[in-house]
Tab-separated table of C-alpha atoms in Angstrom:
chain	number	residue	atom	x	y	z
A	10	UNK	CA	42.151	-56.522	-2.412
A	11	UNK	CA	39.531	-57.269	0.670
A	12	UNK	CA	36.197	-56.391	-0.225
A	13	UNK	CA	35.871	-53.793	2.670
A	14	UNK	CA	39.212	-51.962	1.496
A	15	UNK	CA	37.735	-51.861	-2.134
A	16	UNK	CA	34.622	-49.890	-0.154
A	17	UNK	CA	37.037	-47.555	1.666
A	18	UNK	CA	39.139	-46.872	-1.483
A	19	UNK	CA	35.781	-45.654	-3.004
A	20	UNK	CA	35.727	-42.821	-0.613
A	21	UNK	CA	38.818	-41.293	-2.277
A	22	UNK	CA	37.349	-41.174	-5.945
A	23	UNK	CA	35.849	-38.124	-7.128
A	24	UNK	CA	31.972	-37.802	-7.517
A	25	UNK	CA	31.864	-38.693	-11.237
A	26	UNK	CA	33.453	-42.128	-10.839
A	27	UNK	CA	30.739	-43.031	-8.359
A	28	UNK	CA	29.032	-45.706	-10.318
A	29	UNK	CA	27.753	-47.481	-6.988
A	30	UNK	CA	25.056	-45.794	-4.952
A	31	UNK	CA	26.531	-43.561	-2.206
A	32	UNK	CA	24.743	-45.398	0.560
A	33	UNK	CA	26.499	-48.560	-0.421
A	34	UNK	CA	29.872	-46.838	-0.737
A	35	UNK	CA	29.901	-44.795	2.507
A	36	UNK	CA	28.206	-47.540	4.587
A	37	UNK	CA	25.163	-45.082	5.008
A	38	UNK	CA	21.390	-46.119	5.281
A	39	UNK	CA	18.000	-44.567	6.129
A	40	UNK	CA	18.870	-41.064	4.520
A	41	UNK	CA	16.073	-38.616	4.423
A	42	UNK	CA	15.089	-34.968	4.309
A	43	UNK	CA	12.235	-33.414	6.490
A	44	UNK	CA	11.535	-29.738	4.740
A	45	UNK	CA	9.370	-26.871	6.815
A	46	UNK	CA	8.953	-23.503	5.829
A	47	UNK	CA	12.212	-21.807	6.888
A	48	UNK	CA	14.067	-25.293	8.354
A	49	UNK	CA	15.321	-28.589	6.572
A	50	UNK	CA	16.758	-31.462	8.513
A	51	UNK	CA	18.796	-34.249	7.391
A	52	UNK	CA	18.851	-37.472	8.896
A	53	UNK	CA	21.272	-40.788	8.094
A	54	UNK	CA	22.530	-43.558	9.939
A	55	UNK	CA	26.426	-44.287	9.375
A	56	UNK	CA	27.787	-47.987	10.307
A	57	UNK	CA	31.528	-47.446	11.693
A	58	UNK	CA	31.599	-51.369	11.687
A	59	UNK	CA	31.384	-51.448	7.848
A	60	UNK	CA	34.839	-49.315	7.708
A	61	UNK	CA	38.196	-50.822	7.411
A	62	UNK	CA	40.391	-47.826	8.092
A	63	UNK	CA	44.248	-47.847	8.414
A	64	UNK	CA	45.233	-47.821	11.936
A	65	UNK	CA	46.642	-44.061	11.810
A	66	UNK	CA	43.741	-42.901	9.662
A	67	UNK	CA	40.683	-40.836	10.050
A	68	UNK	CA	37.775	-40.360	7.663
A	69	UNK	CA	35.617	-37.696	8.190
A	70	UNK	CA	32.187	-37.541	6.933
A	71	UNK	CA	30.784	-33.803	6.511
A	72	UNK	CA	27.215	-33.308	5.106
A	73	UNK	CA	26.735	-30.051	3.137
A	74	UNK	CA	23.643	-28.497	1.973
A	75	UNK	CA	24.339	-26.725	-1.463
A	76	UNK	CA	21.335	-24.344	-2.812
A	77	UNK	CA	21.338	-21.160	-5.276
A	78	UNK	CA	25.336	-21.467	-5.201
A	79	UNK	CA	25.743	-21.547	-1.489
A	80	UNK	CA	26.959	-24.334	0.533
A	81	UNK	CA	26.407	-24.802	4.177
A	82	UNK	CA	28.227	-27.530	6.067
A	83	UNK	CA	26.739	-29.461	8.969
A	84	UNK	CA	28.557	-31.133	11.722
A	85	UNK	CA	30.799	-33.858	10.988
A	86	UNK	CA	31.052	-37.509	11.836
A	87	UNK	CA	34.487	-38.924	12.146
A	88	UNK	CA	35.712	-42.471	11.796
A	89	UNK	CA	39.366	-43.406	13.075
A	90	UNK	CA	41.399	-46.529	12.898
A	91	UNK	CA	42.812	-48.128	16.195
A	92	UNK	CA	45.923	-45.820	16.629
A	93	UNK	CA	44.068	-42.613	15.442
A	94	UNK	CA	41.176	-43.294	17.854
A	95	UNK	CA	43.199	-43.607	20.749
A	96	UNK	CA	45.142	-40.686	19.976
A	97	UNK	CA	42.109	-38.460	19.896
A	98	UNK	CA	40.752	-39.794	22.863
A	99	UNK	CA	44.066	-39.267	24.767
A	100	UNK	CA	43.916	-35.516	23.435
A	101	UNK	CA	40.536	-35.010	24.619
A	102	UNK	CA	39.432	-34.303	20.855
A	103	UNK	CA	36.606	-36.378	20.586
A	104	UNK	CA	33.459	-37.865	22.452
A	105	UNK	CA	31.219	-40.876	21.481
A	106	UNK	CA	29.153	-38.658	19.546
A	107	UNK	CA	31.771	-37.231	17.099
A	108	UNK	CA	34.209	-39.731	16.607
A	109	UNK	CA	33.532	-43.626	16.244
A	110	UNK	CA	35.949	-46.263	15.978
A	111	UNK	CA	36.092	-48.152	12.550
A	112	UNK	CA	35.157	-51.786	12.759
A	113	UNK	CA	33.915	-51.599	16.319
A	114	UNK	CA	31.486	-48.639	17.045
A	115	UNK	CA	27.582	-48.992	16.901
A	116	UNK	CA	25.661	-47.440	14.105
A	117	UNK	CA	25.687	-43.554	14.365
A	118	UNK	CA	21.995	-41.815	14.066
A	119	UNK	CA	22.733	-38.661	12.501
A	120	UNK	CA	20.568	-35.528	12.425
A	121	UNK	CA	21.326	-31.924	11.592
A	122	UNK	CA	19.193	-28.982	10.816
A	123	UNK	CA	20.012	-25.762	8.700
A	124	UNK	CA	17.979	-22.892	7.509
A	125	UNK	CA	15.981	-23.442	4.307
A	126	UNK	CA	14.527	-21.019	1.618
A	127	UNK	CA	12.534	-22.872	-1.143
A	128	UNK	CA	13.744	-21.828	-4.360
A	129	UNK	CA	12.976	-22.798	-8.051
A	130	UNK	CA	15.355	-25.536	-9.475
A	131	UNK	CA	17.041	-27.837	-7.184
A	132	UNK	CA	19.264	-27.920	-4.008
A	133	UNK	CA	21.051	-31.218	-2.912
A	134	UNK	CA	22.992	-32.577	0.177
A	135	UNK	CA	26.344	-33.923	-0.780
A	136	UNK	CA	28.520	-35.682	1.776
A	137	UNK	CA	32.466	-34.471	1.629
A	138	UNK	CA	34.727	-37.413	2.571
A	139	UNK	CA	37.899	-36.604	3.771
A	140	UNK	CA	40.621	-39.197	4.607
A	141	UNK	CA	43.679	-37.974	6.412
A	142	UNK	CA	46.803	-39.459	8.419
A	143	UNK	CA	47.074	-38.237	12.091
A	144	UNK	CA	50.776	-37.502	11.695
A	145	UNK	CA	49.796	-35.359	8.684
A	146	UNK	CA	52.693	-36.813	6.812
A	147	UNK	CA	50.469	-37.485	3.909
A	148	UNK	CA	48.318	-34.673	2.269
A	149	UNK	CA	44.592	-35.482	2.812
A	150	UNK	CA	42.348	-37.127	0.383
A	151	UNK	CA	38.733	-35.738	-0.664
A	152	UNK	CA	35.921	-37.148	-2.501
A	153	UNK	CA	32.475	-35.455	-2.807
A	154	UNK	CA	29.291	-37.768	-2.880
A	155	UNK	CA	25.565	-37.041	-3.914
A	156	UNK	CA	23.403	-37.986	-1.036
A	157	UNK	CA	20.212	-36.142	-1.530
A	158	UNK	CA	18.920	-34.345	-4.251
A	159	UNK	CA	15.957	-31.711	-3.490
A	160	UNK	CA	14.069	-30.958	-6.692
A	161	UNK	CA	11.901	-27.874	-6.428
A	162	UNK	CA	9.563	-27.299	-9.353
A	163	UNK	CA	9.669	-23.701	-10.991
A	164	UNK	CA	7.837	-21.553	-8.868
A	165	UNK	CA	5.655	-18.823	-10.765
A	166	UNK	CA	6.835	-15.249	-10.161
A	167	UNK	CA	3.749	-13.468	-10.073
A	168	UNK	CA	5.259	-10.211	-9.983
A	169	UNK	CA	6.179	-10.670	-13.697
A	170	UNK	CA	2.303	-10.827	-14.077
A	171	UNK	CA	1.994	-7.815	-12.116
A	172	UNK	CA	4.710	-6.037	-14.304
A	173	UNK	CA	2.234	-6.984	-17.312
A	174	UNK	CA	-0.976	-5.747	-15.223
A	175	UNK	CA	-3.411	-4.464	-17.978
A	176	UNK	CA	-4.461	-0.885	-16.933
A	177	UNK	CA	-8.033	0.501	-17.631
A	178	UNK	CA	-8.708	3.103	-19.874
A	179	UNK	CA	-11.251	5.754	-18.313
A	180	UNK	CA	-14.008	7.067	-20.754
A	181	UNK	CA	-13.518	10.695	-21.998
A	182	UNK	CA	-14.782	13.370	-19.772
A	183	UNK	CA	-17.460	15.280	-21.484
A	184	UNK	CA	-17.136	18.366	-19.579
A	185	UNK	CA	-14.373	19.553	-17.260
A	186	UNK	CA	-16.398	21.589	-14.801
A	187	UNK	CA	-14.695	22.536	-11.305
A	188	UNK	CA	-15.818	24.608	-8.329
A	189	UNK	CA	-13.637	26.685	-5.815
A	190	UNK	CA	-15.485	27.650	-2.934
A	191	UNK	CA	-14.381	29.431	0.152
A	192	UNK	CA	-15.867	31.921	2.825
A	193	UNK	CA	-15.036	35.685	3.454
A	194	UNK	CA	-16.020	36.572	7.226
A	195	UNK	CA	-16.759	40.049	6.387
A	196	UNK	CA	-18.117	41.293	9.704
A	197	UNK	CA	-20.880	43.871	9.386
A	198	UNK	CA	-22.170	46.045	12.072
A	199	UNK	CA	-25.396	45.197	13.493
A	200	UNK	CA	-28.143	46.388	11.273
A	201	UNK	CA	-25.864	47.663	8.771
A	202	UNK	CA	-25.370	46.579	5.045
A	203	UNK	CA	-22.337	49.126	4.334
A	204	UNK	CA	-19.013	47.566	4.750
A	205	UNK	CA	-16.698	49.583	7.146
A	206	UNK	CA	-13.122	48.747	6.167
A	207	UNK	CA	-11.605	49.644	9.479
A	208	UNK	CA	-13.954	46.755	10.982
A	209	UNK	CA	-12.048	43.682	11.932
A	210	UNK	CA	-10.236	42.200	8.589
A	211	UNK	CA	-12.859	43.129	6.461
A	212	UNK	CA	-10.651	44.395	3.811
A	213	UNK	CA	-8.308	41.237	3.658
A	214	UNK	CA	-11.478	39.110	3.826
A	215	UNK	CA	-12.743	40.852	0.727
A	216	UNK	CA	-9.179	40.725	-0.946
A	217	UNK	CA	-9.260	36.778	-0.304
A	218	UNK	CA	-12.379	36.399	-2.608
A	219	UNK	CA	-10.469	38.519	-5.242
A	220	UNK	CA	-7.567	36.585	-5.067
A	221	UNK	CA	-9.331	33.108	-5.545
A	222	UNK	CA	-11.356	34.687	-8.568
A	223	UNK	CA	-8.370	36.291	-10.140
A	224	UNK	CA	-6.255	32.958	-9.908
A	225	UNK	CA	-8.796	31.313	-11.838
A	226	UNK	CA	-8.843	34.230	-14.473
A	227	UNK	CA	-5.123	34.297	-14.816
A	228	UNK	CA	-5.276	30.397	-15.694
A	229	UNK	CA	-4.726	30.098	-19.546
A	230	UNK	CA	-6.782	26.925	-19.510
A	231	UNK	CA	-9.801	28.172	-17.336
A	232	UNK	CA	-12.718	29.788	-18.509
A	233	UNK	CA	-15.146	31.180	-15.583
A	234	UNK	CA	-18.961	30.468	-15.887
A	235	UNK	CA	-20.357	31.562	-12.563
A	236	UNK	CA	-19.437	33.276	-9.571
A	237	UNK	CA	-21.914	32.737	-7.064
A	238	UNK	CA	-21.964	34.835	-3.758
A	239	UNK	CA	-24.321	33.757	-0.741
A	240	UNK	CA	-24.697	36.253	2.005
A	241	UNK	CA	-25.540	35.413	5.509
A	242	UNK	CA	-27.061	37.246	8.425
A	243	UNK	CA	-27.137	36.639	11.932
A	244	UNK	CA	-30.429	35.468	13.827
A	245	UNK	CA	-31.187	38.212	15.703
A	246	UNK	CA	-33.930	40.899	15.465
A	247	UNK	CA	-36.727	40.701	13.115
A	248	UNK	CA	-37.008	38.062	10.461
A	249	UNK	CA	-37.987	40.587	7.774
A	250	UNK	CA	-35.159	42.806	8.578
A	251	UNK	CA	-32.547	39.805	8.115
A	252	UNK	CA	-34.007	38.950	4.981
A	253	UNK	CA	-33.105	42.949	4.090
A	254	UNK	CA	-29.435	42.601	5.567
A	255	UNK	CA	-28.518	39.349	3.923
A	256	UNK	CA	-29.513	40.530	0.551
A	257	UNK	CA	-28.257	43.964	1.129
A	258	UNK	CA	-24.829	42.681	2.227
A	259	UNK	CA	-24.477	40.236	-0.641
A	260	UNK	CA	-24.993	43.206	-3.241
A	261	UNK	CA	-22.466	45.151	-1.364
A	262	UNK	CA	-19.947	42.436	-1.689
A	263	UNK	CA	-20.927	41.652	-5.319
A	264	UNK	CA	-20.468	45.333	-6.550
A	265	UNK	CA	-16.936	45.382	-4.790
A	266	UNK	CA	-15.805	42.005	-6.512
A	267	UNK	CA	-17.354	42.857	-9.806
A	268	UNK	CA	-15.698	46.282	-9.941
A	269	UNK	CA	-12.081	44.768	-8.955
A	270	UNK	CA	-12.318	41.317	-10.865
A	271	UNK	CA	-12.834	42.570	-14.457
A	272	UNK	CA	-15.751	39.960	-14.893
A	273	UNK	CA	-18.865	40.901	-16.692
A	274	UNK	CA	-22.096	41.258	-14.932
A	275	UNK	CA	-23.700	37.974	-16.440
A	276	UNK	CA	-21.221	36.096	-14.508
A	277	UNK	CA	-22.402	37.130	-11.102
A	278	UNK	CA	-25.064	35.271	-9.450
A	279	UNK	CA	-26.104	36.104	-5.672
A	280	UNK	CA	-28.278	34.256	-2.860
A	281	UNK	CA	-28.840	35.199	0.741
A	282	UNK	CA	-29.839	33.261	3.848
A	283	UNK	CA	-31.348	35.483	6.399
A	284	UNK	CA	-30.422	33.640	9.599
A	285	UNK	CA	-27.529	31.448	9.539
A	286	UNK	CA	-29.156	28.806	11.972
A	287	UNK	CA	-26.871	25.970	10.332
A	288	UNK	CA	-23.671	28.177	11.421
A	289	UNK	CA	-25.125	28.552	15.015
A	290	UNK	CA	-25.717	25.039	15.238
A	291	UNK	CA	-22.516	23.988	14.148
A	292	UNK	CA	-20.823	26.254	16.754
A	293	UNK	CA	-22.999	25.066	19.706
A	294	UNK	CA	-22.385	21.615	18.580
A	295	UNK	CA	-18.809	21.876	19.072
A	296	UNK	CA	-18.854	23.769	22.083
A	297	UNK	CA	-19.522	22.968	25.753
A	298	UNK	CA	-21.980	25.738	26.406
A	299	UNK	CA	-24.540	25.017	28.880
A	300	UNK	CA	-28.012	23.881	27.861
A	301	UNK	CA	-26.169	22.546	24.683
A	302	UNK	CA	-28.528	19.870	23.705
A	303	UNK	CA	-31.600	21.840	24.429
A	304	UNK	CA	-30.265	24.266	21.790
A	305	UNK	CA	-29.528	21.726	19.242
A	306	UNK	CA	-33.161	20.341	19.611
A	307	UNK	CA	-34.640	23.695	19.447
A	308	UNK	CA	-32.740	24.464	16.207
A	309	UNK	CA	-33.649	20.909	14.869
A	310	UNK	CA	-37.382	21.525	15.504
A	311	UNK	CA	-39.019	22.000	12.056
A	312	UNK	CA	-42.308	23.000	13.373
A	313	UNK	CA	-40.937	26.335	14.922
A	314	UNK	CA	-41.711	29.289	12.120
A	315	UNK	CA	-38.869	30.624	10.959
A	316	UNK	CA	-40.241	34.397	11.591
A	317	UNK	CA	-40.406	33.797	15.038
A	318	UNK	CA	-37.621	31.174	15.782
A	319	UNK	CA	-35.112	33.823	16.956
A	320	UNK	CA	-37.465	35.900	19.381
A	321	UNK	CA	-38.348	32.283	20.781
A	322	UNK	CA	-34.832	31.066	21.026
A	323	UNK	CA	-33.727	34.231	22.585
A	324	UNK	CA	-36.724	33.966	25.324
A	325	UNK	CA	-35.984	30.026	25.885
A	326	UNK	CA	-32.537	30.711	26.637
A	327	UNK	CA	-32.214	34.263	28.386
A	328	UNK	CA	-28.884	33.474	30.160
A	329	UNK	CA	-26.936	32.009	27.369
A	330	UNK	CA	-28.246	34.433	24.509
A	331	UNK	CA	-26.011	37.632	25.360
A	332	UNK	CA	-23.032	35.597	25.398
A	333	UNK	CA	-23.890	34.245	21.801
A	334	UNK	CA	-24.922	37.563	20.697
A	335	UNK	CA	-21.490	39.065	21.594
A	336	UNK	CA	-19.062	36.092	20.720
A	337	UNK	CA	-20.698	34.023	18.044
A	338	UNK	CA	-23.371	36.216	15.991
A	339	UNK	CA	-20.557	38.533	14.269
A	340	UNK	CA	-19.172	35.730	12.598
A	341	UNK	CA	-22.421	34.310	11.415
A	342	UNK	CA	-22.647	37.767	9.340
A	343	UNK	CA	-20.463	36.158	6.141
A	344	UNK	CA	-20.215	35.987	2.508
A	345	UNK	CA	-19.720	32.386	0.945
A	346	UNK	CA	-18.437	32.488	-2.809
A	347	UNK	CA	-18.329	29.717	-5.224
A	348	UNK	CA	-16.537	30.094	-8.502
A	349	UNK	CA	-17.539	27.614	-11.228
A	350	UNK	CA	-15.296	27.262	-14.056
A	351	UNK	CA	-14.069	24.894	-17.066
A	352	UNK	CA	-10.849	23.685	-17.950
A	353	UNK	CA	-10.090	23.079	-21.657
A	354	UNK	CA	-9.611	19.152	-22.740
A	355	UNK	CA	-6.189	18.163	-23.643
A	356	UNK	CA	-5.259	16.029	-26.574
A	357	UNK	CA	-1.640	16.339	-27.078
A	358	UNK	CA	0.484	14.202	-24.650
A	359	UNK	CA	3.203	16.687	-24.469
A	360	UNK	CA	0.948	19.425	-23.486
A	361	UNK	CA	-0.963	17.074	-21.114
A	362	UNK	CA	2.826	16.563	-19.422
A	363	UNK	CA	3.170	20.347	-19.107
A	364	UNK	CA	-0.422	20.816	-17.382
A	365	UNK	CA	0.748	17.860	-15.079
A	366	UNK	CA	3.680	19.373	-13.756
A	367	UNK	CA	2.275	22.826	-13.436
A	368	UNK	CA	-1.323	21.671	-11.783
A	369	UNK	CA	-2.637	18.158	-12.232
A	370	UNK	CA	-5.757	18.928	-10.880
A	371	UNK	CA	-6.539	20.320	-14.107
A	372	UNK	CA	-6.677	16.998	-15.841
A	373	UNK	CA	-9.172	14.570	-16.207
A	374	UNK	CA	-8.572	10.836	-15.330
A	375	UNK	CA	-8.858	9.997	-19.098
A	376	UNK	CA	-6.098	12.702	-19.809
A	377	UNK	CA	-4.035	11.311	-16.953
A	378	UNK	CA	-4.281	7.675	-18.450
A	379	UNK	CA	-3.215	9.209	-21.896
A	380	UNK	CA	-0.227	10.784	-20.151
A	381	UNK	CA	0.634	7.373	-18.729
A	382	UNK	CA	1.478	6.013	-22.359
A	383	UNK	CA	4.348	8.576	-22.722
A	384	UNK	CA	6.452	6.532	-19.958
A	385	UNK	CA	7.344	3.167	-20.338
A	386	UNK	CA	5.118	0.612	-18.154
A	387	UNK	CA	6.760	0.267	-14.603
A	388	UNK	CA	8.797	3.395	-14.695
A	389	UNK	CA	8.989	5.952	-11.806
A	390	UNK	CA	7.075	8.484	-13.915
A	391	UNK	CA	4.413	5.764	-14.992
A	392	UNK	CA	3.796	5.243	-11.377
A	393	UNK	CA	3.615	8.674	-10.162
A	394	UNK	CA	1.161	9.410	-12.930
A	395	UNK	CA	-1.520	6.737	-11.435
A	396	UNK	CA	-0.604	7.339	-8.107
A	397	UNK	CA	-1.605	10.618	-8.750
A	398	UNK	CA	-4.756	9.865	-10.504
A	399	UNK	CA	-5.609	7.840	-7.416
A	400	UNK	CA	-5.079	11.056	-5.101
A	401	UNK	CA	-7.297	13.114	-7.370
A	402	UNK	CA	-10.240	11.025	-7.897
A	403	UNK	CA	-10.251	8.729	-4.588
A	404	UNK	CA	-13.996	7.738	-5.363
A	405	UNK	CA	-13.072	6.239	-9.007
A	406	UNK	CA	-12.941	2.534	-9.106
A	407	UNK	CA	-10.802	2.721	-12.243
A	408	UNK	CA	-8.518	5.172	-10.666
A	409	UNK	CA	-7.663	3.007	-7.516
A	410	UNK	CA	-7.897	-0.048	-9.763
A	411	UNK	CA	-4.847	1.048	-11.665
A	412	UNK	CA	-2.965	2.318	-8.857
A	413	UNK	CA	-3.471	-1.125	-7.108
A	414	UNK	CA	-1.576	-2.533	-10.206
A	415	UNK	CA	1.371	-0.125	-9.830
A	416	UNK	CA	1.376	-0.851	-6.271
A	417	UNK	CA	1.915	-4.566	-6.912
A	418	UNK	CA	4.317	-4.278	-9.691
A	419	UNK	CA	6.422	-2.436	-7.267
A	420	UNK	CA	5.915	-5.098	-4.740
A	421	UNK	CA	4.245	-2.658	-2.397
A	422	UNK	CA	1.380	-5.134	-1.361
A	423	UNK	CA	0.099	-3.111	1.485
A	424	UNK	CA	-0.636	-0.291	-0.619
A	425	UNK	CA	-2.187	-2.657	-3.276
A	426	UNK	CA	-4.718	-3.882	-0.771
A	427	UNK	CA	-5.620	-0.116	0.585
A	428	UNK	CA	-6.457	0.904	-3.007
A	429	UNK	CA	-8.509	-2.530	-3.943
A	430	UNK	CA	-10.554	-2.089	-0.681
A	431	UNK	CA	-12.012	1.217	-2.139
A	432	UNK	CA	-13.130	-0.783	-5.220
A	433	UNK	CA	-16.447	-2.449	-5.796
A	434	UNK	CA	-16.548	-6.123	-7.192
A	435	UNK	CA	-16.341	-6.833	-10.934
A	436	UNK	CA	-14.245	-9.050	-13.205
A	437	UNK	CA	-11.279	-6.331	-13.032
A	438	UNK	CA	-11.277	-6.133	-9.379
A	439	UNK	CA	-11.639	-9.866	-8.811
A	440	UNK	CA	-8.496	-10.012	-11.176
A	441	UNK	CA	-6.669	-7.909	-9.091
A	442	UNK	CA	-7.527	-9.501	-5.873
A	443	UNK	CA	-6.645	-12.887	-6.961
A	444	UNK	CA	-3.242	-11.695	-8.090
A	445	UNK	CA	-2.671	-9.852	-4.754
A	446	UNK	CA	-3.253	-13.065	-3.105
A	447	UNK	CA	-1.135	-14.981	-5.298
A	448	UNK	CA	1.808	-12.509	-4.773
A	449	UNK	CA	0.641	-13.084	-0.965
A	450	UNK	CA	0.823	-16.975	-1.490
A	451	UNK	CA	-2.555	-17.268	-0.348
A	452	UNK	CA	-2.906	-19.507	-3.250
A	453	UNK	CA	-6.546	-20.930	-2.183
A	454	UNK	CA	-7.876	-17.163	-1.929
A	455	UNK	CA	-6.474	-16.286	-5.225
A	456	UNK	CA	-7.918	-19.006	-7.031
A	457	UNK	CA	-11.052	-18.192	-5.881
A	458	UNK	CA	-10.948	-14.395	-7.039
A	459	UNK	CA	-9.522	-15.408	-10.433
A	460	UNK	CA	-12.177	-18.094	-11.064
A	461	UNK	CA	-14.622	-15.290	-10.405
A	462	UNK	CA	-13.268	-13.010	-12.649
A	463	UNK	CA	-12.721	-15.698	-15.454
A	464	UNK	CA	-16.477	-16.626	-14.924
A	465	UNK	CA	-17.016	-12.895	-15.705
A	466	UNK	CA	-15.239	-13.144	-18.843
A	467	UNK	CA	-11.583	-12.144	-17.505
A	468	UNK	CA	-8.936	-13.519	-20.167
A	469	UNK	CA	-6.185	-12.459	-17.483
A	470	UNK	CA	-7.555	-14.647	-14.955
A	471	UNK	CA	-7.706	-17.641	-17.427
A	472	UNK	CA	-4.055	-17.259	-18.005
A	473	UNK	CA	-3.100	-17.033	-14.255
A	474	UNK	CA	-5.191	-20.003	-12.866
A	475	UNK	CA	-3.172	-22.684	-14.200
A	476	UNK	CA	-0.145	-21.198	-12.556
A	477	UNK	CA	-1.681	-20.718	-9.411
A	478	UNK	CA	-3.046	-24.438	-9.571
A	479	UNK	CA	0.972	-25.203	-10.042
A	480	UNK	CA	1.890	-23.013	-7.164
A	481	UNK	CA	-0.746	-25.063	-4.683
A	482	UNK	CA	0.591	-28.503	-6.046
A	483	UNK	CA	3.331	-30.140	-3.495
A	484	UNK	CA	6.753	-28.247	-4.308
A	485	UNK	CA	9.077	-31.138	-3.635
A	486	UNK	CA	10.559	-34.140	-4.647
A	487	UNK	CA	13.512	-36.051	-3.190
A	488	UNK	CA	15.801	-38.535	-4.855
A	489	UNK	CA	18.199	-40.202	-2.192
A	490	UNK	CA	21.336	-41.979	-3.613
């Protein structure tokens, strides 16, 4: 048999029987692959002159990109015998770019681009070779031939490392002391210390103090240690009289709350502020009142004797004073309260879970950490505990680090970055930053932080550094058949 015909017959053999290289058997040269981040380009040169094809036959070569079980066909090249070539031309089924004549046409410079996603393992380009009779009186014959094998080294899945994030156990809290603060705008009439229950909303304001106190009293886990009431008078009239008013008004409020709350006398403490200049300053600063800046400068002037300050203020701003006296000063006569209470410590995880559902604010950071051990790492319940801890303790490095670990394990890198930005630099945070950058595929940054963490003693970082270095290495090797 003619050597050319032997070469042609090889097209029809299955891939397993291809002892010779694909390039020799299909008369292909200069095969190569160029890979970008999202596109892959396959180039080759096909020599139609080397083909010996029967006159009424057409050989169709179709490169195919095969990856991860998917096959993407590329544009085909057809090489036709004499009769088949003329028939295709007459039927307008071909152009010089898509149809070549066997034994006659010049080499075809082929190039095709497909979408590409780097994956672990390997992908390849094969060439499907079909030979068919143009009269369709005989079935087509097909063979698949390897062209280029694209080997991708295994890529580290840093998400798996995030799933095994080592969460930090906070230290146990010695005391769980909490404070509840509020303000009752009890409006006293000018120069009076007694409460007029029909005046403004005084009854409701006093009840607001009681409701807050009673809520703590009725909490089975809470013990009230102190109730501080601070009364304020407005800056008007003689200073010594304002001292009397502030103290007297505070005692009236104390007696009412003490009589209606059921707490013993020793729990209560009182304080008073004869003239609420801070409250006046806050109102003026938020207003657009004339002489605003001059008023603020006057209030801030520490050289003015407090005993004479309100008289001097009234004299300096005579046009503004009546407005302030009528519209602002009444709300400067108020009572602030702060309830200090202790919450018992919890050691039983089931009890902690009960409290968590009722009111997680009663739990310390350490108790929340103990609760996390009740759930599988990575579960929604586990995630909820650490997110709650970060919300309750926003200034805690440990709470934010643990929340960042949870966010990374859920693939929420934006949230992880938000939490890490609240944390100071140490071995644990450097490791977390390194993991975040690795998951974002910024491997140079990842390596920088992981090496810092390792130098500070992080064994986690030492485990991950080789994986990052592997990920930074060239990720492709191409074998051409």
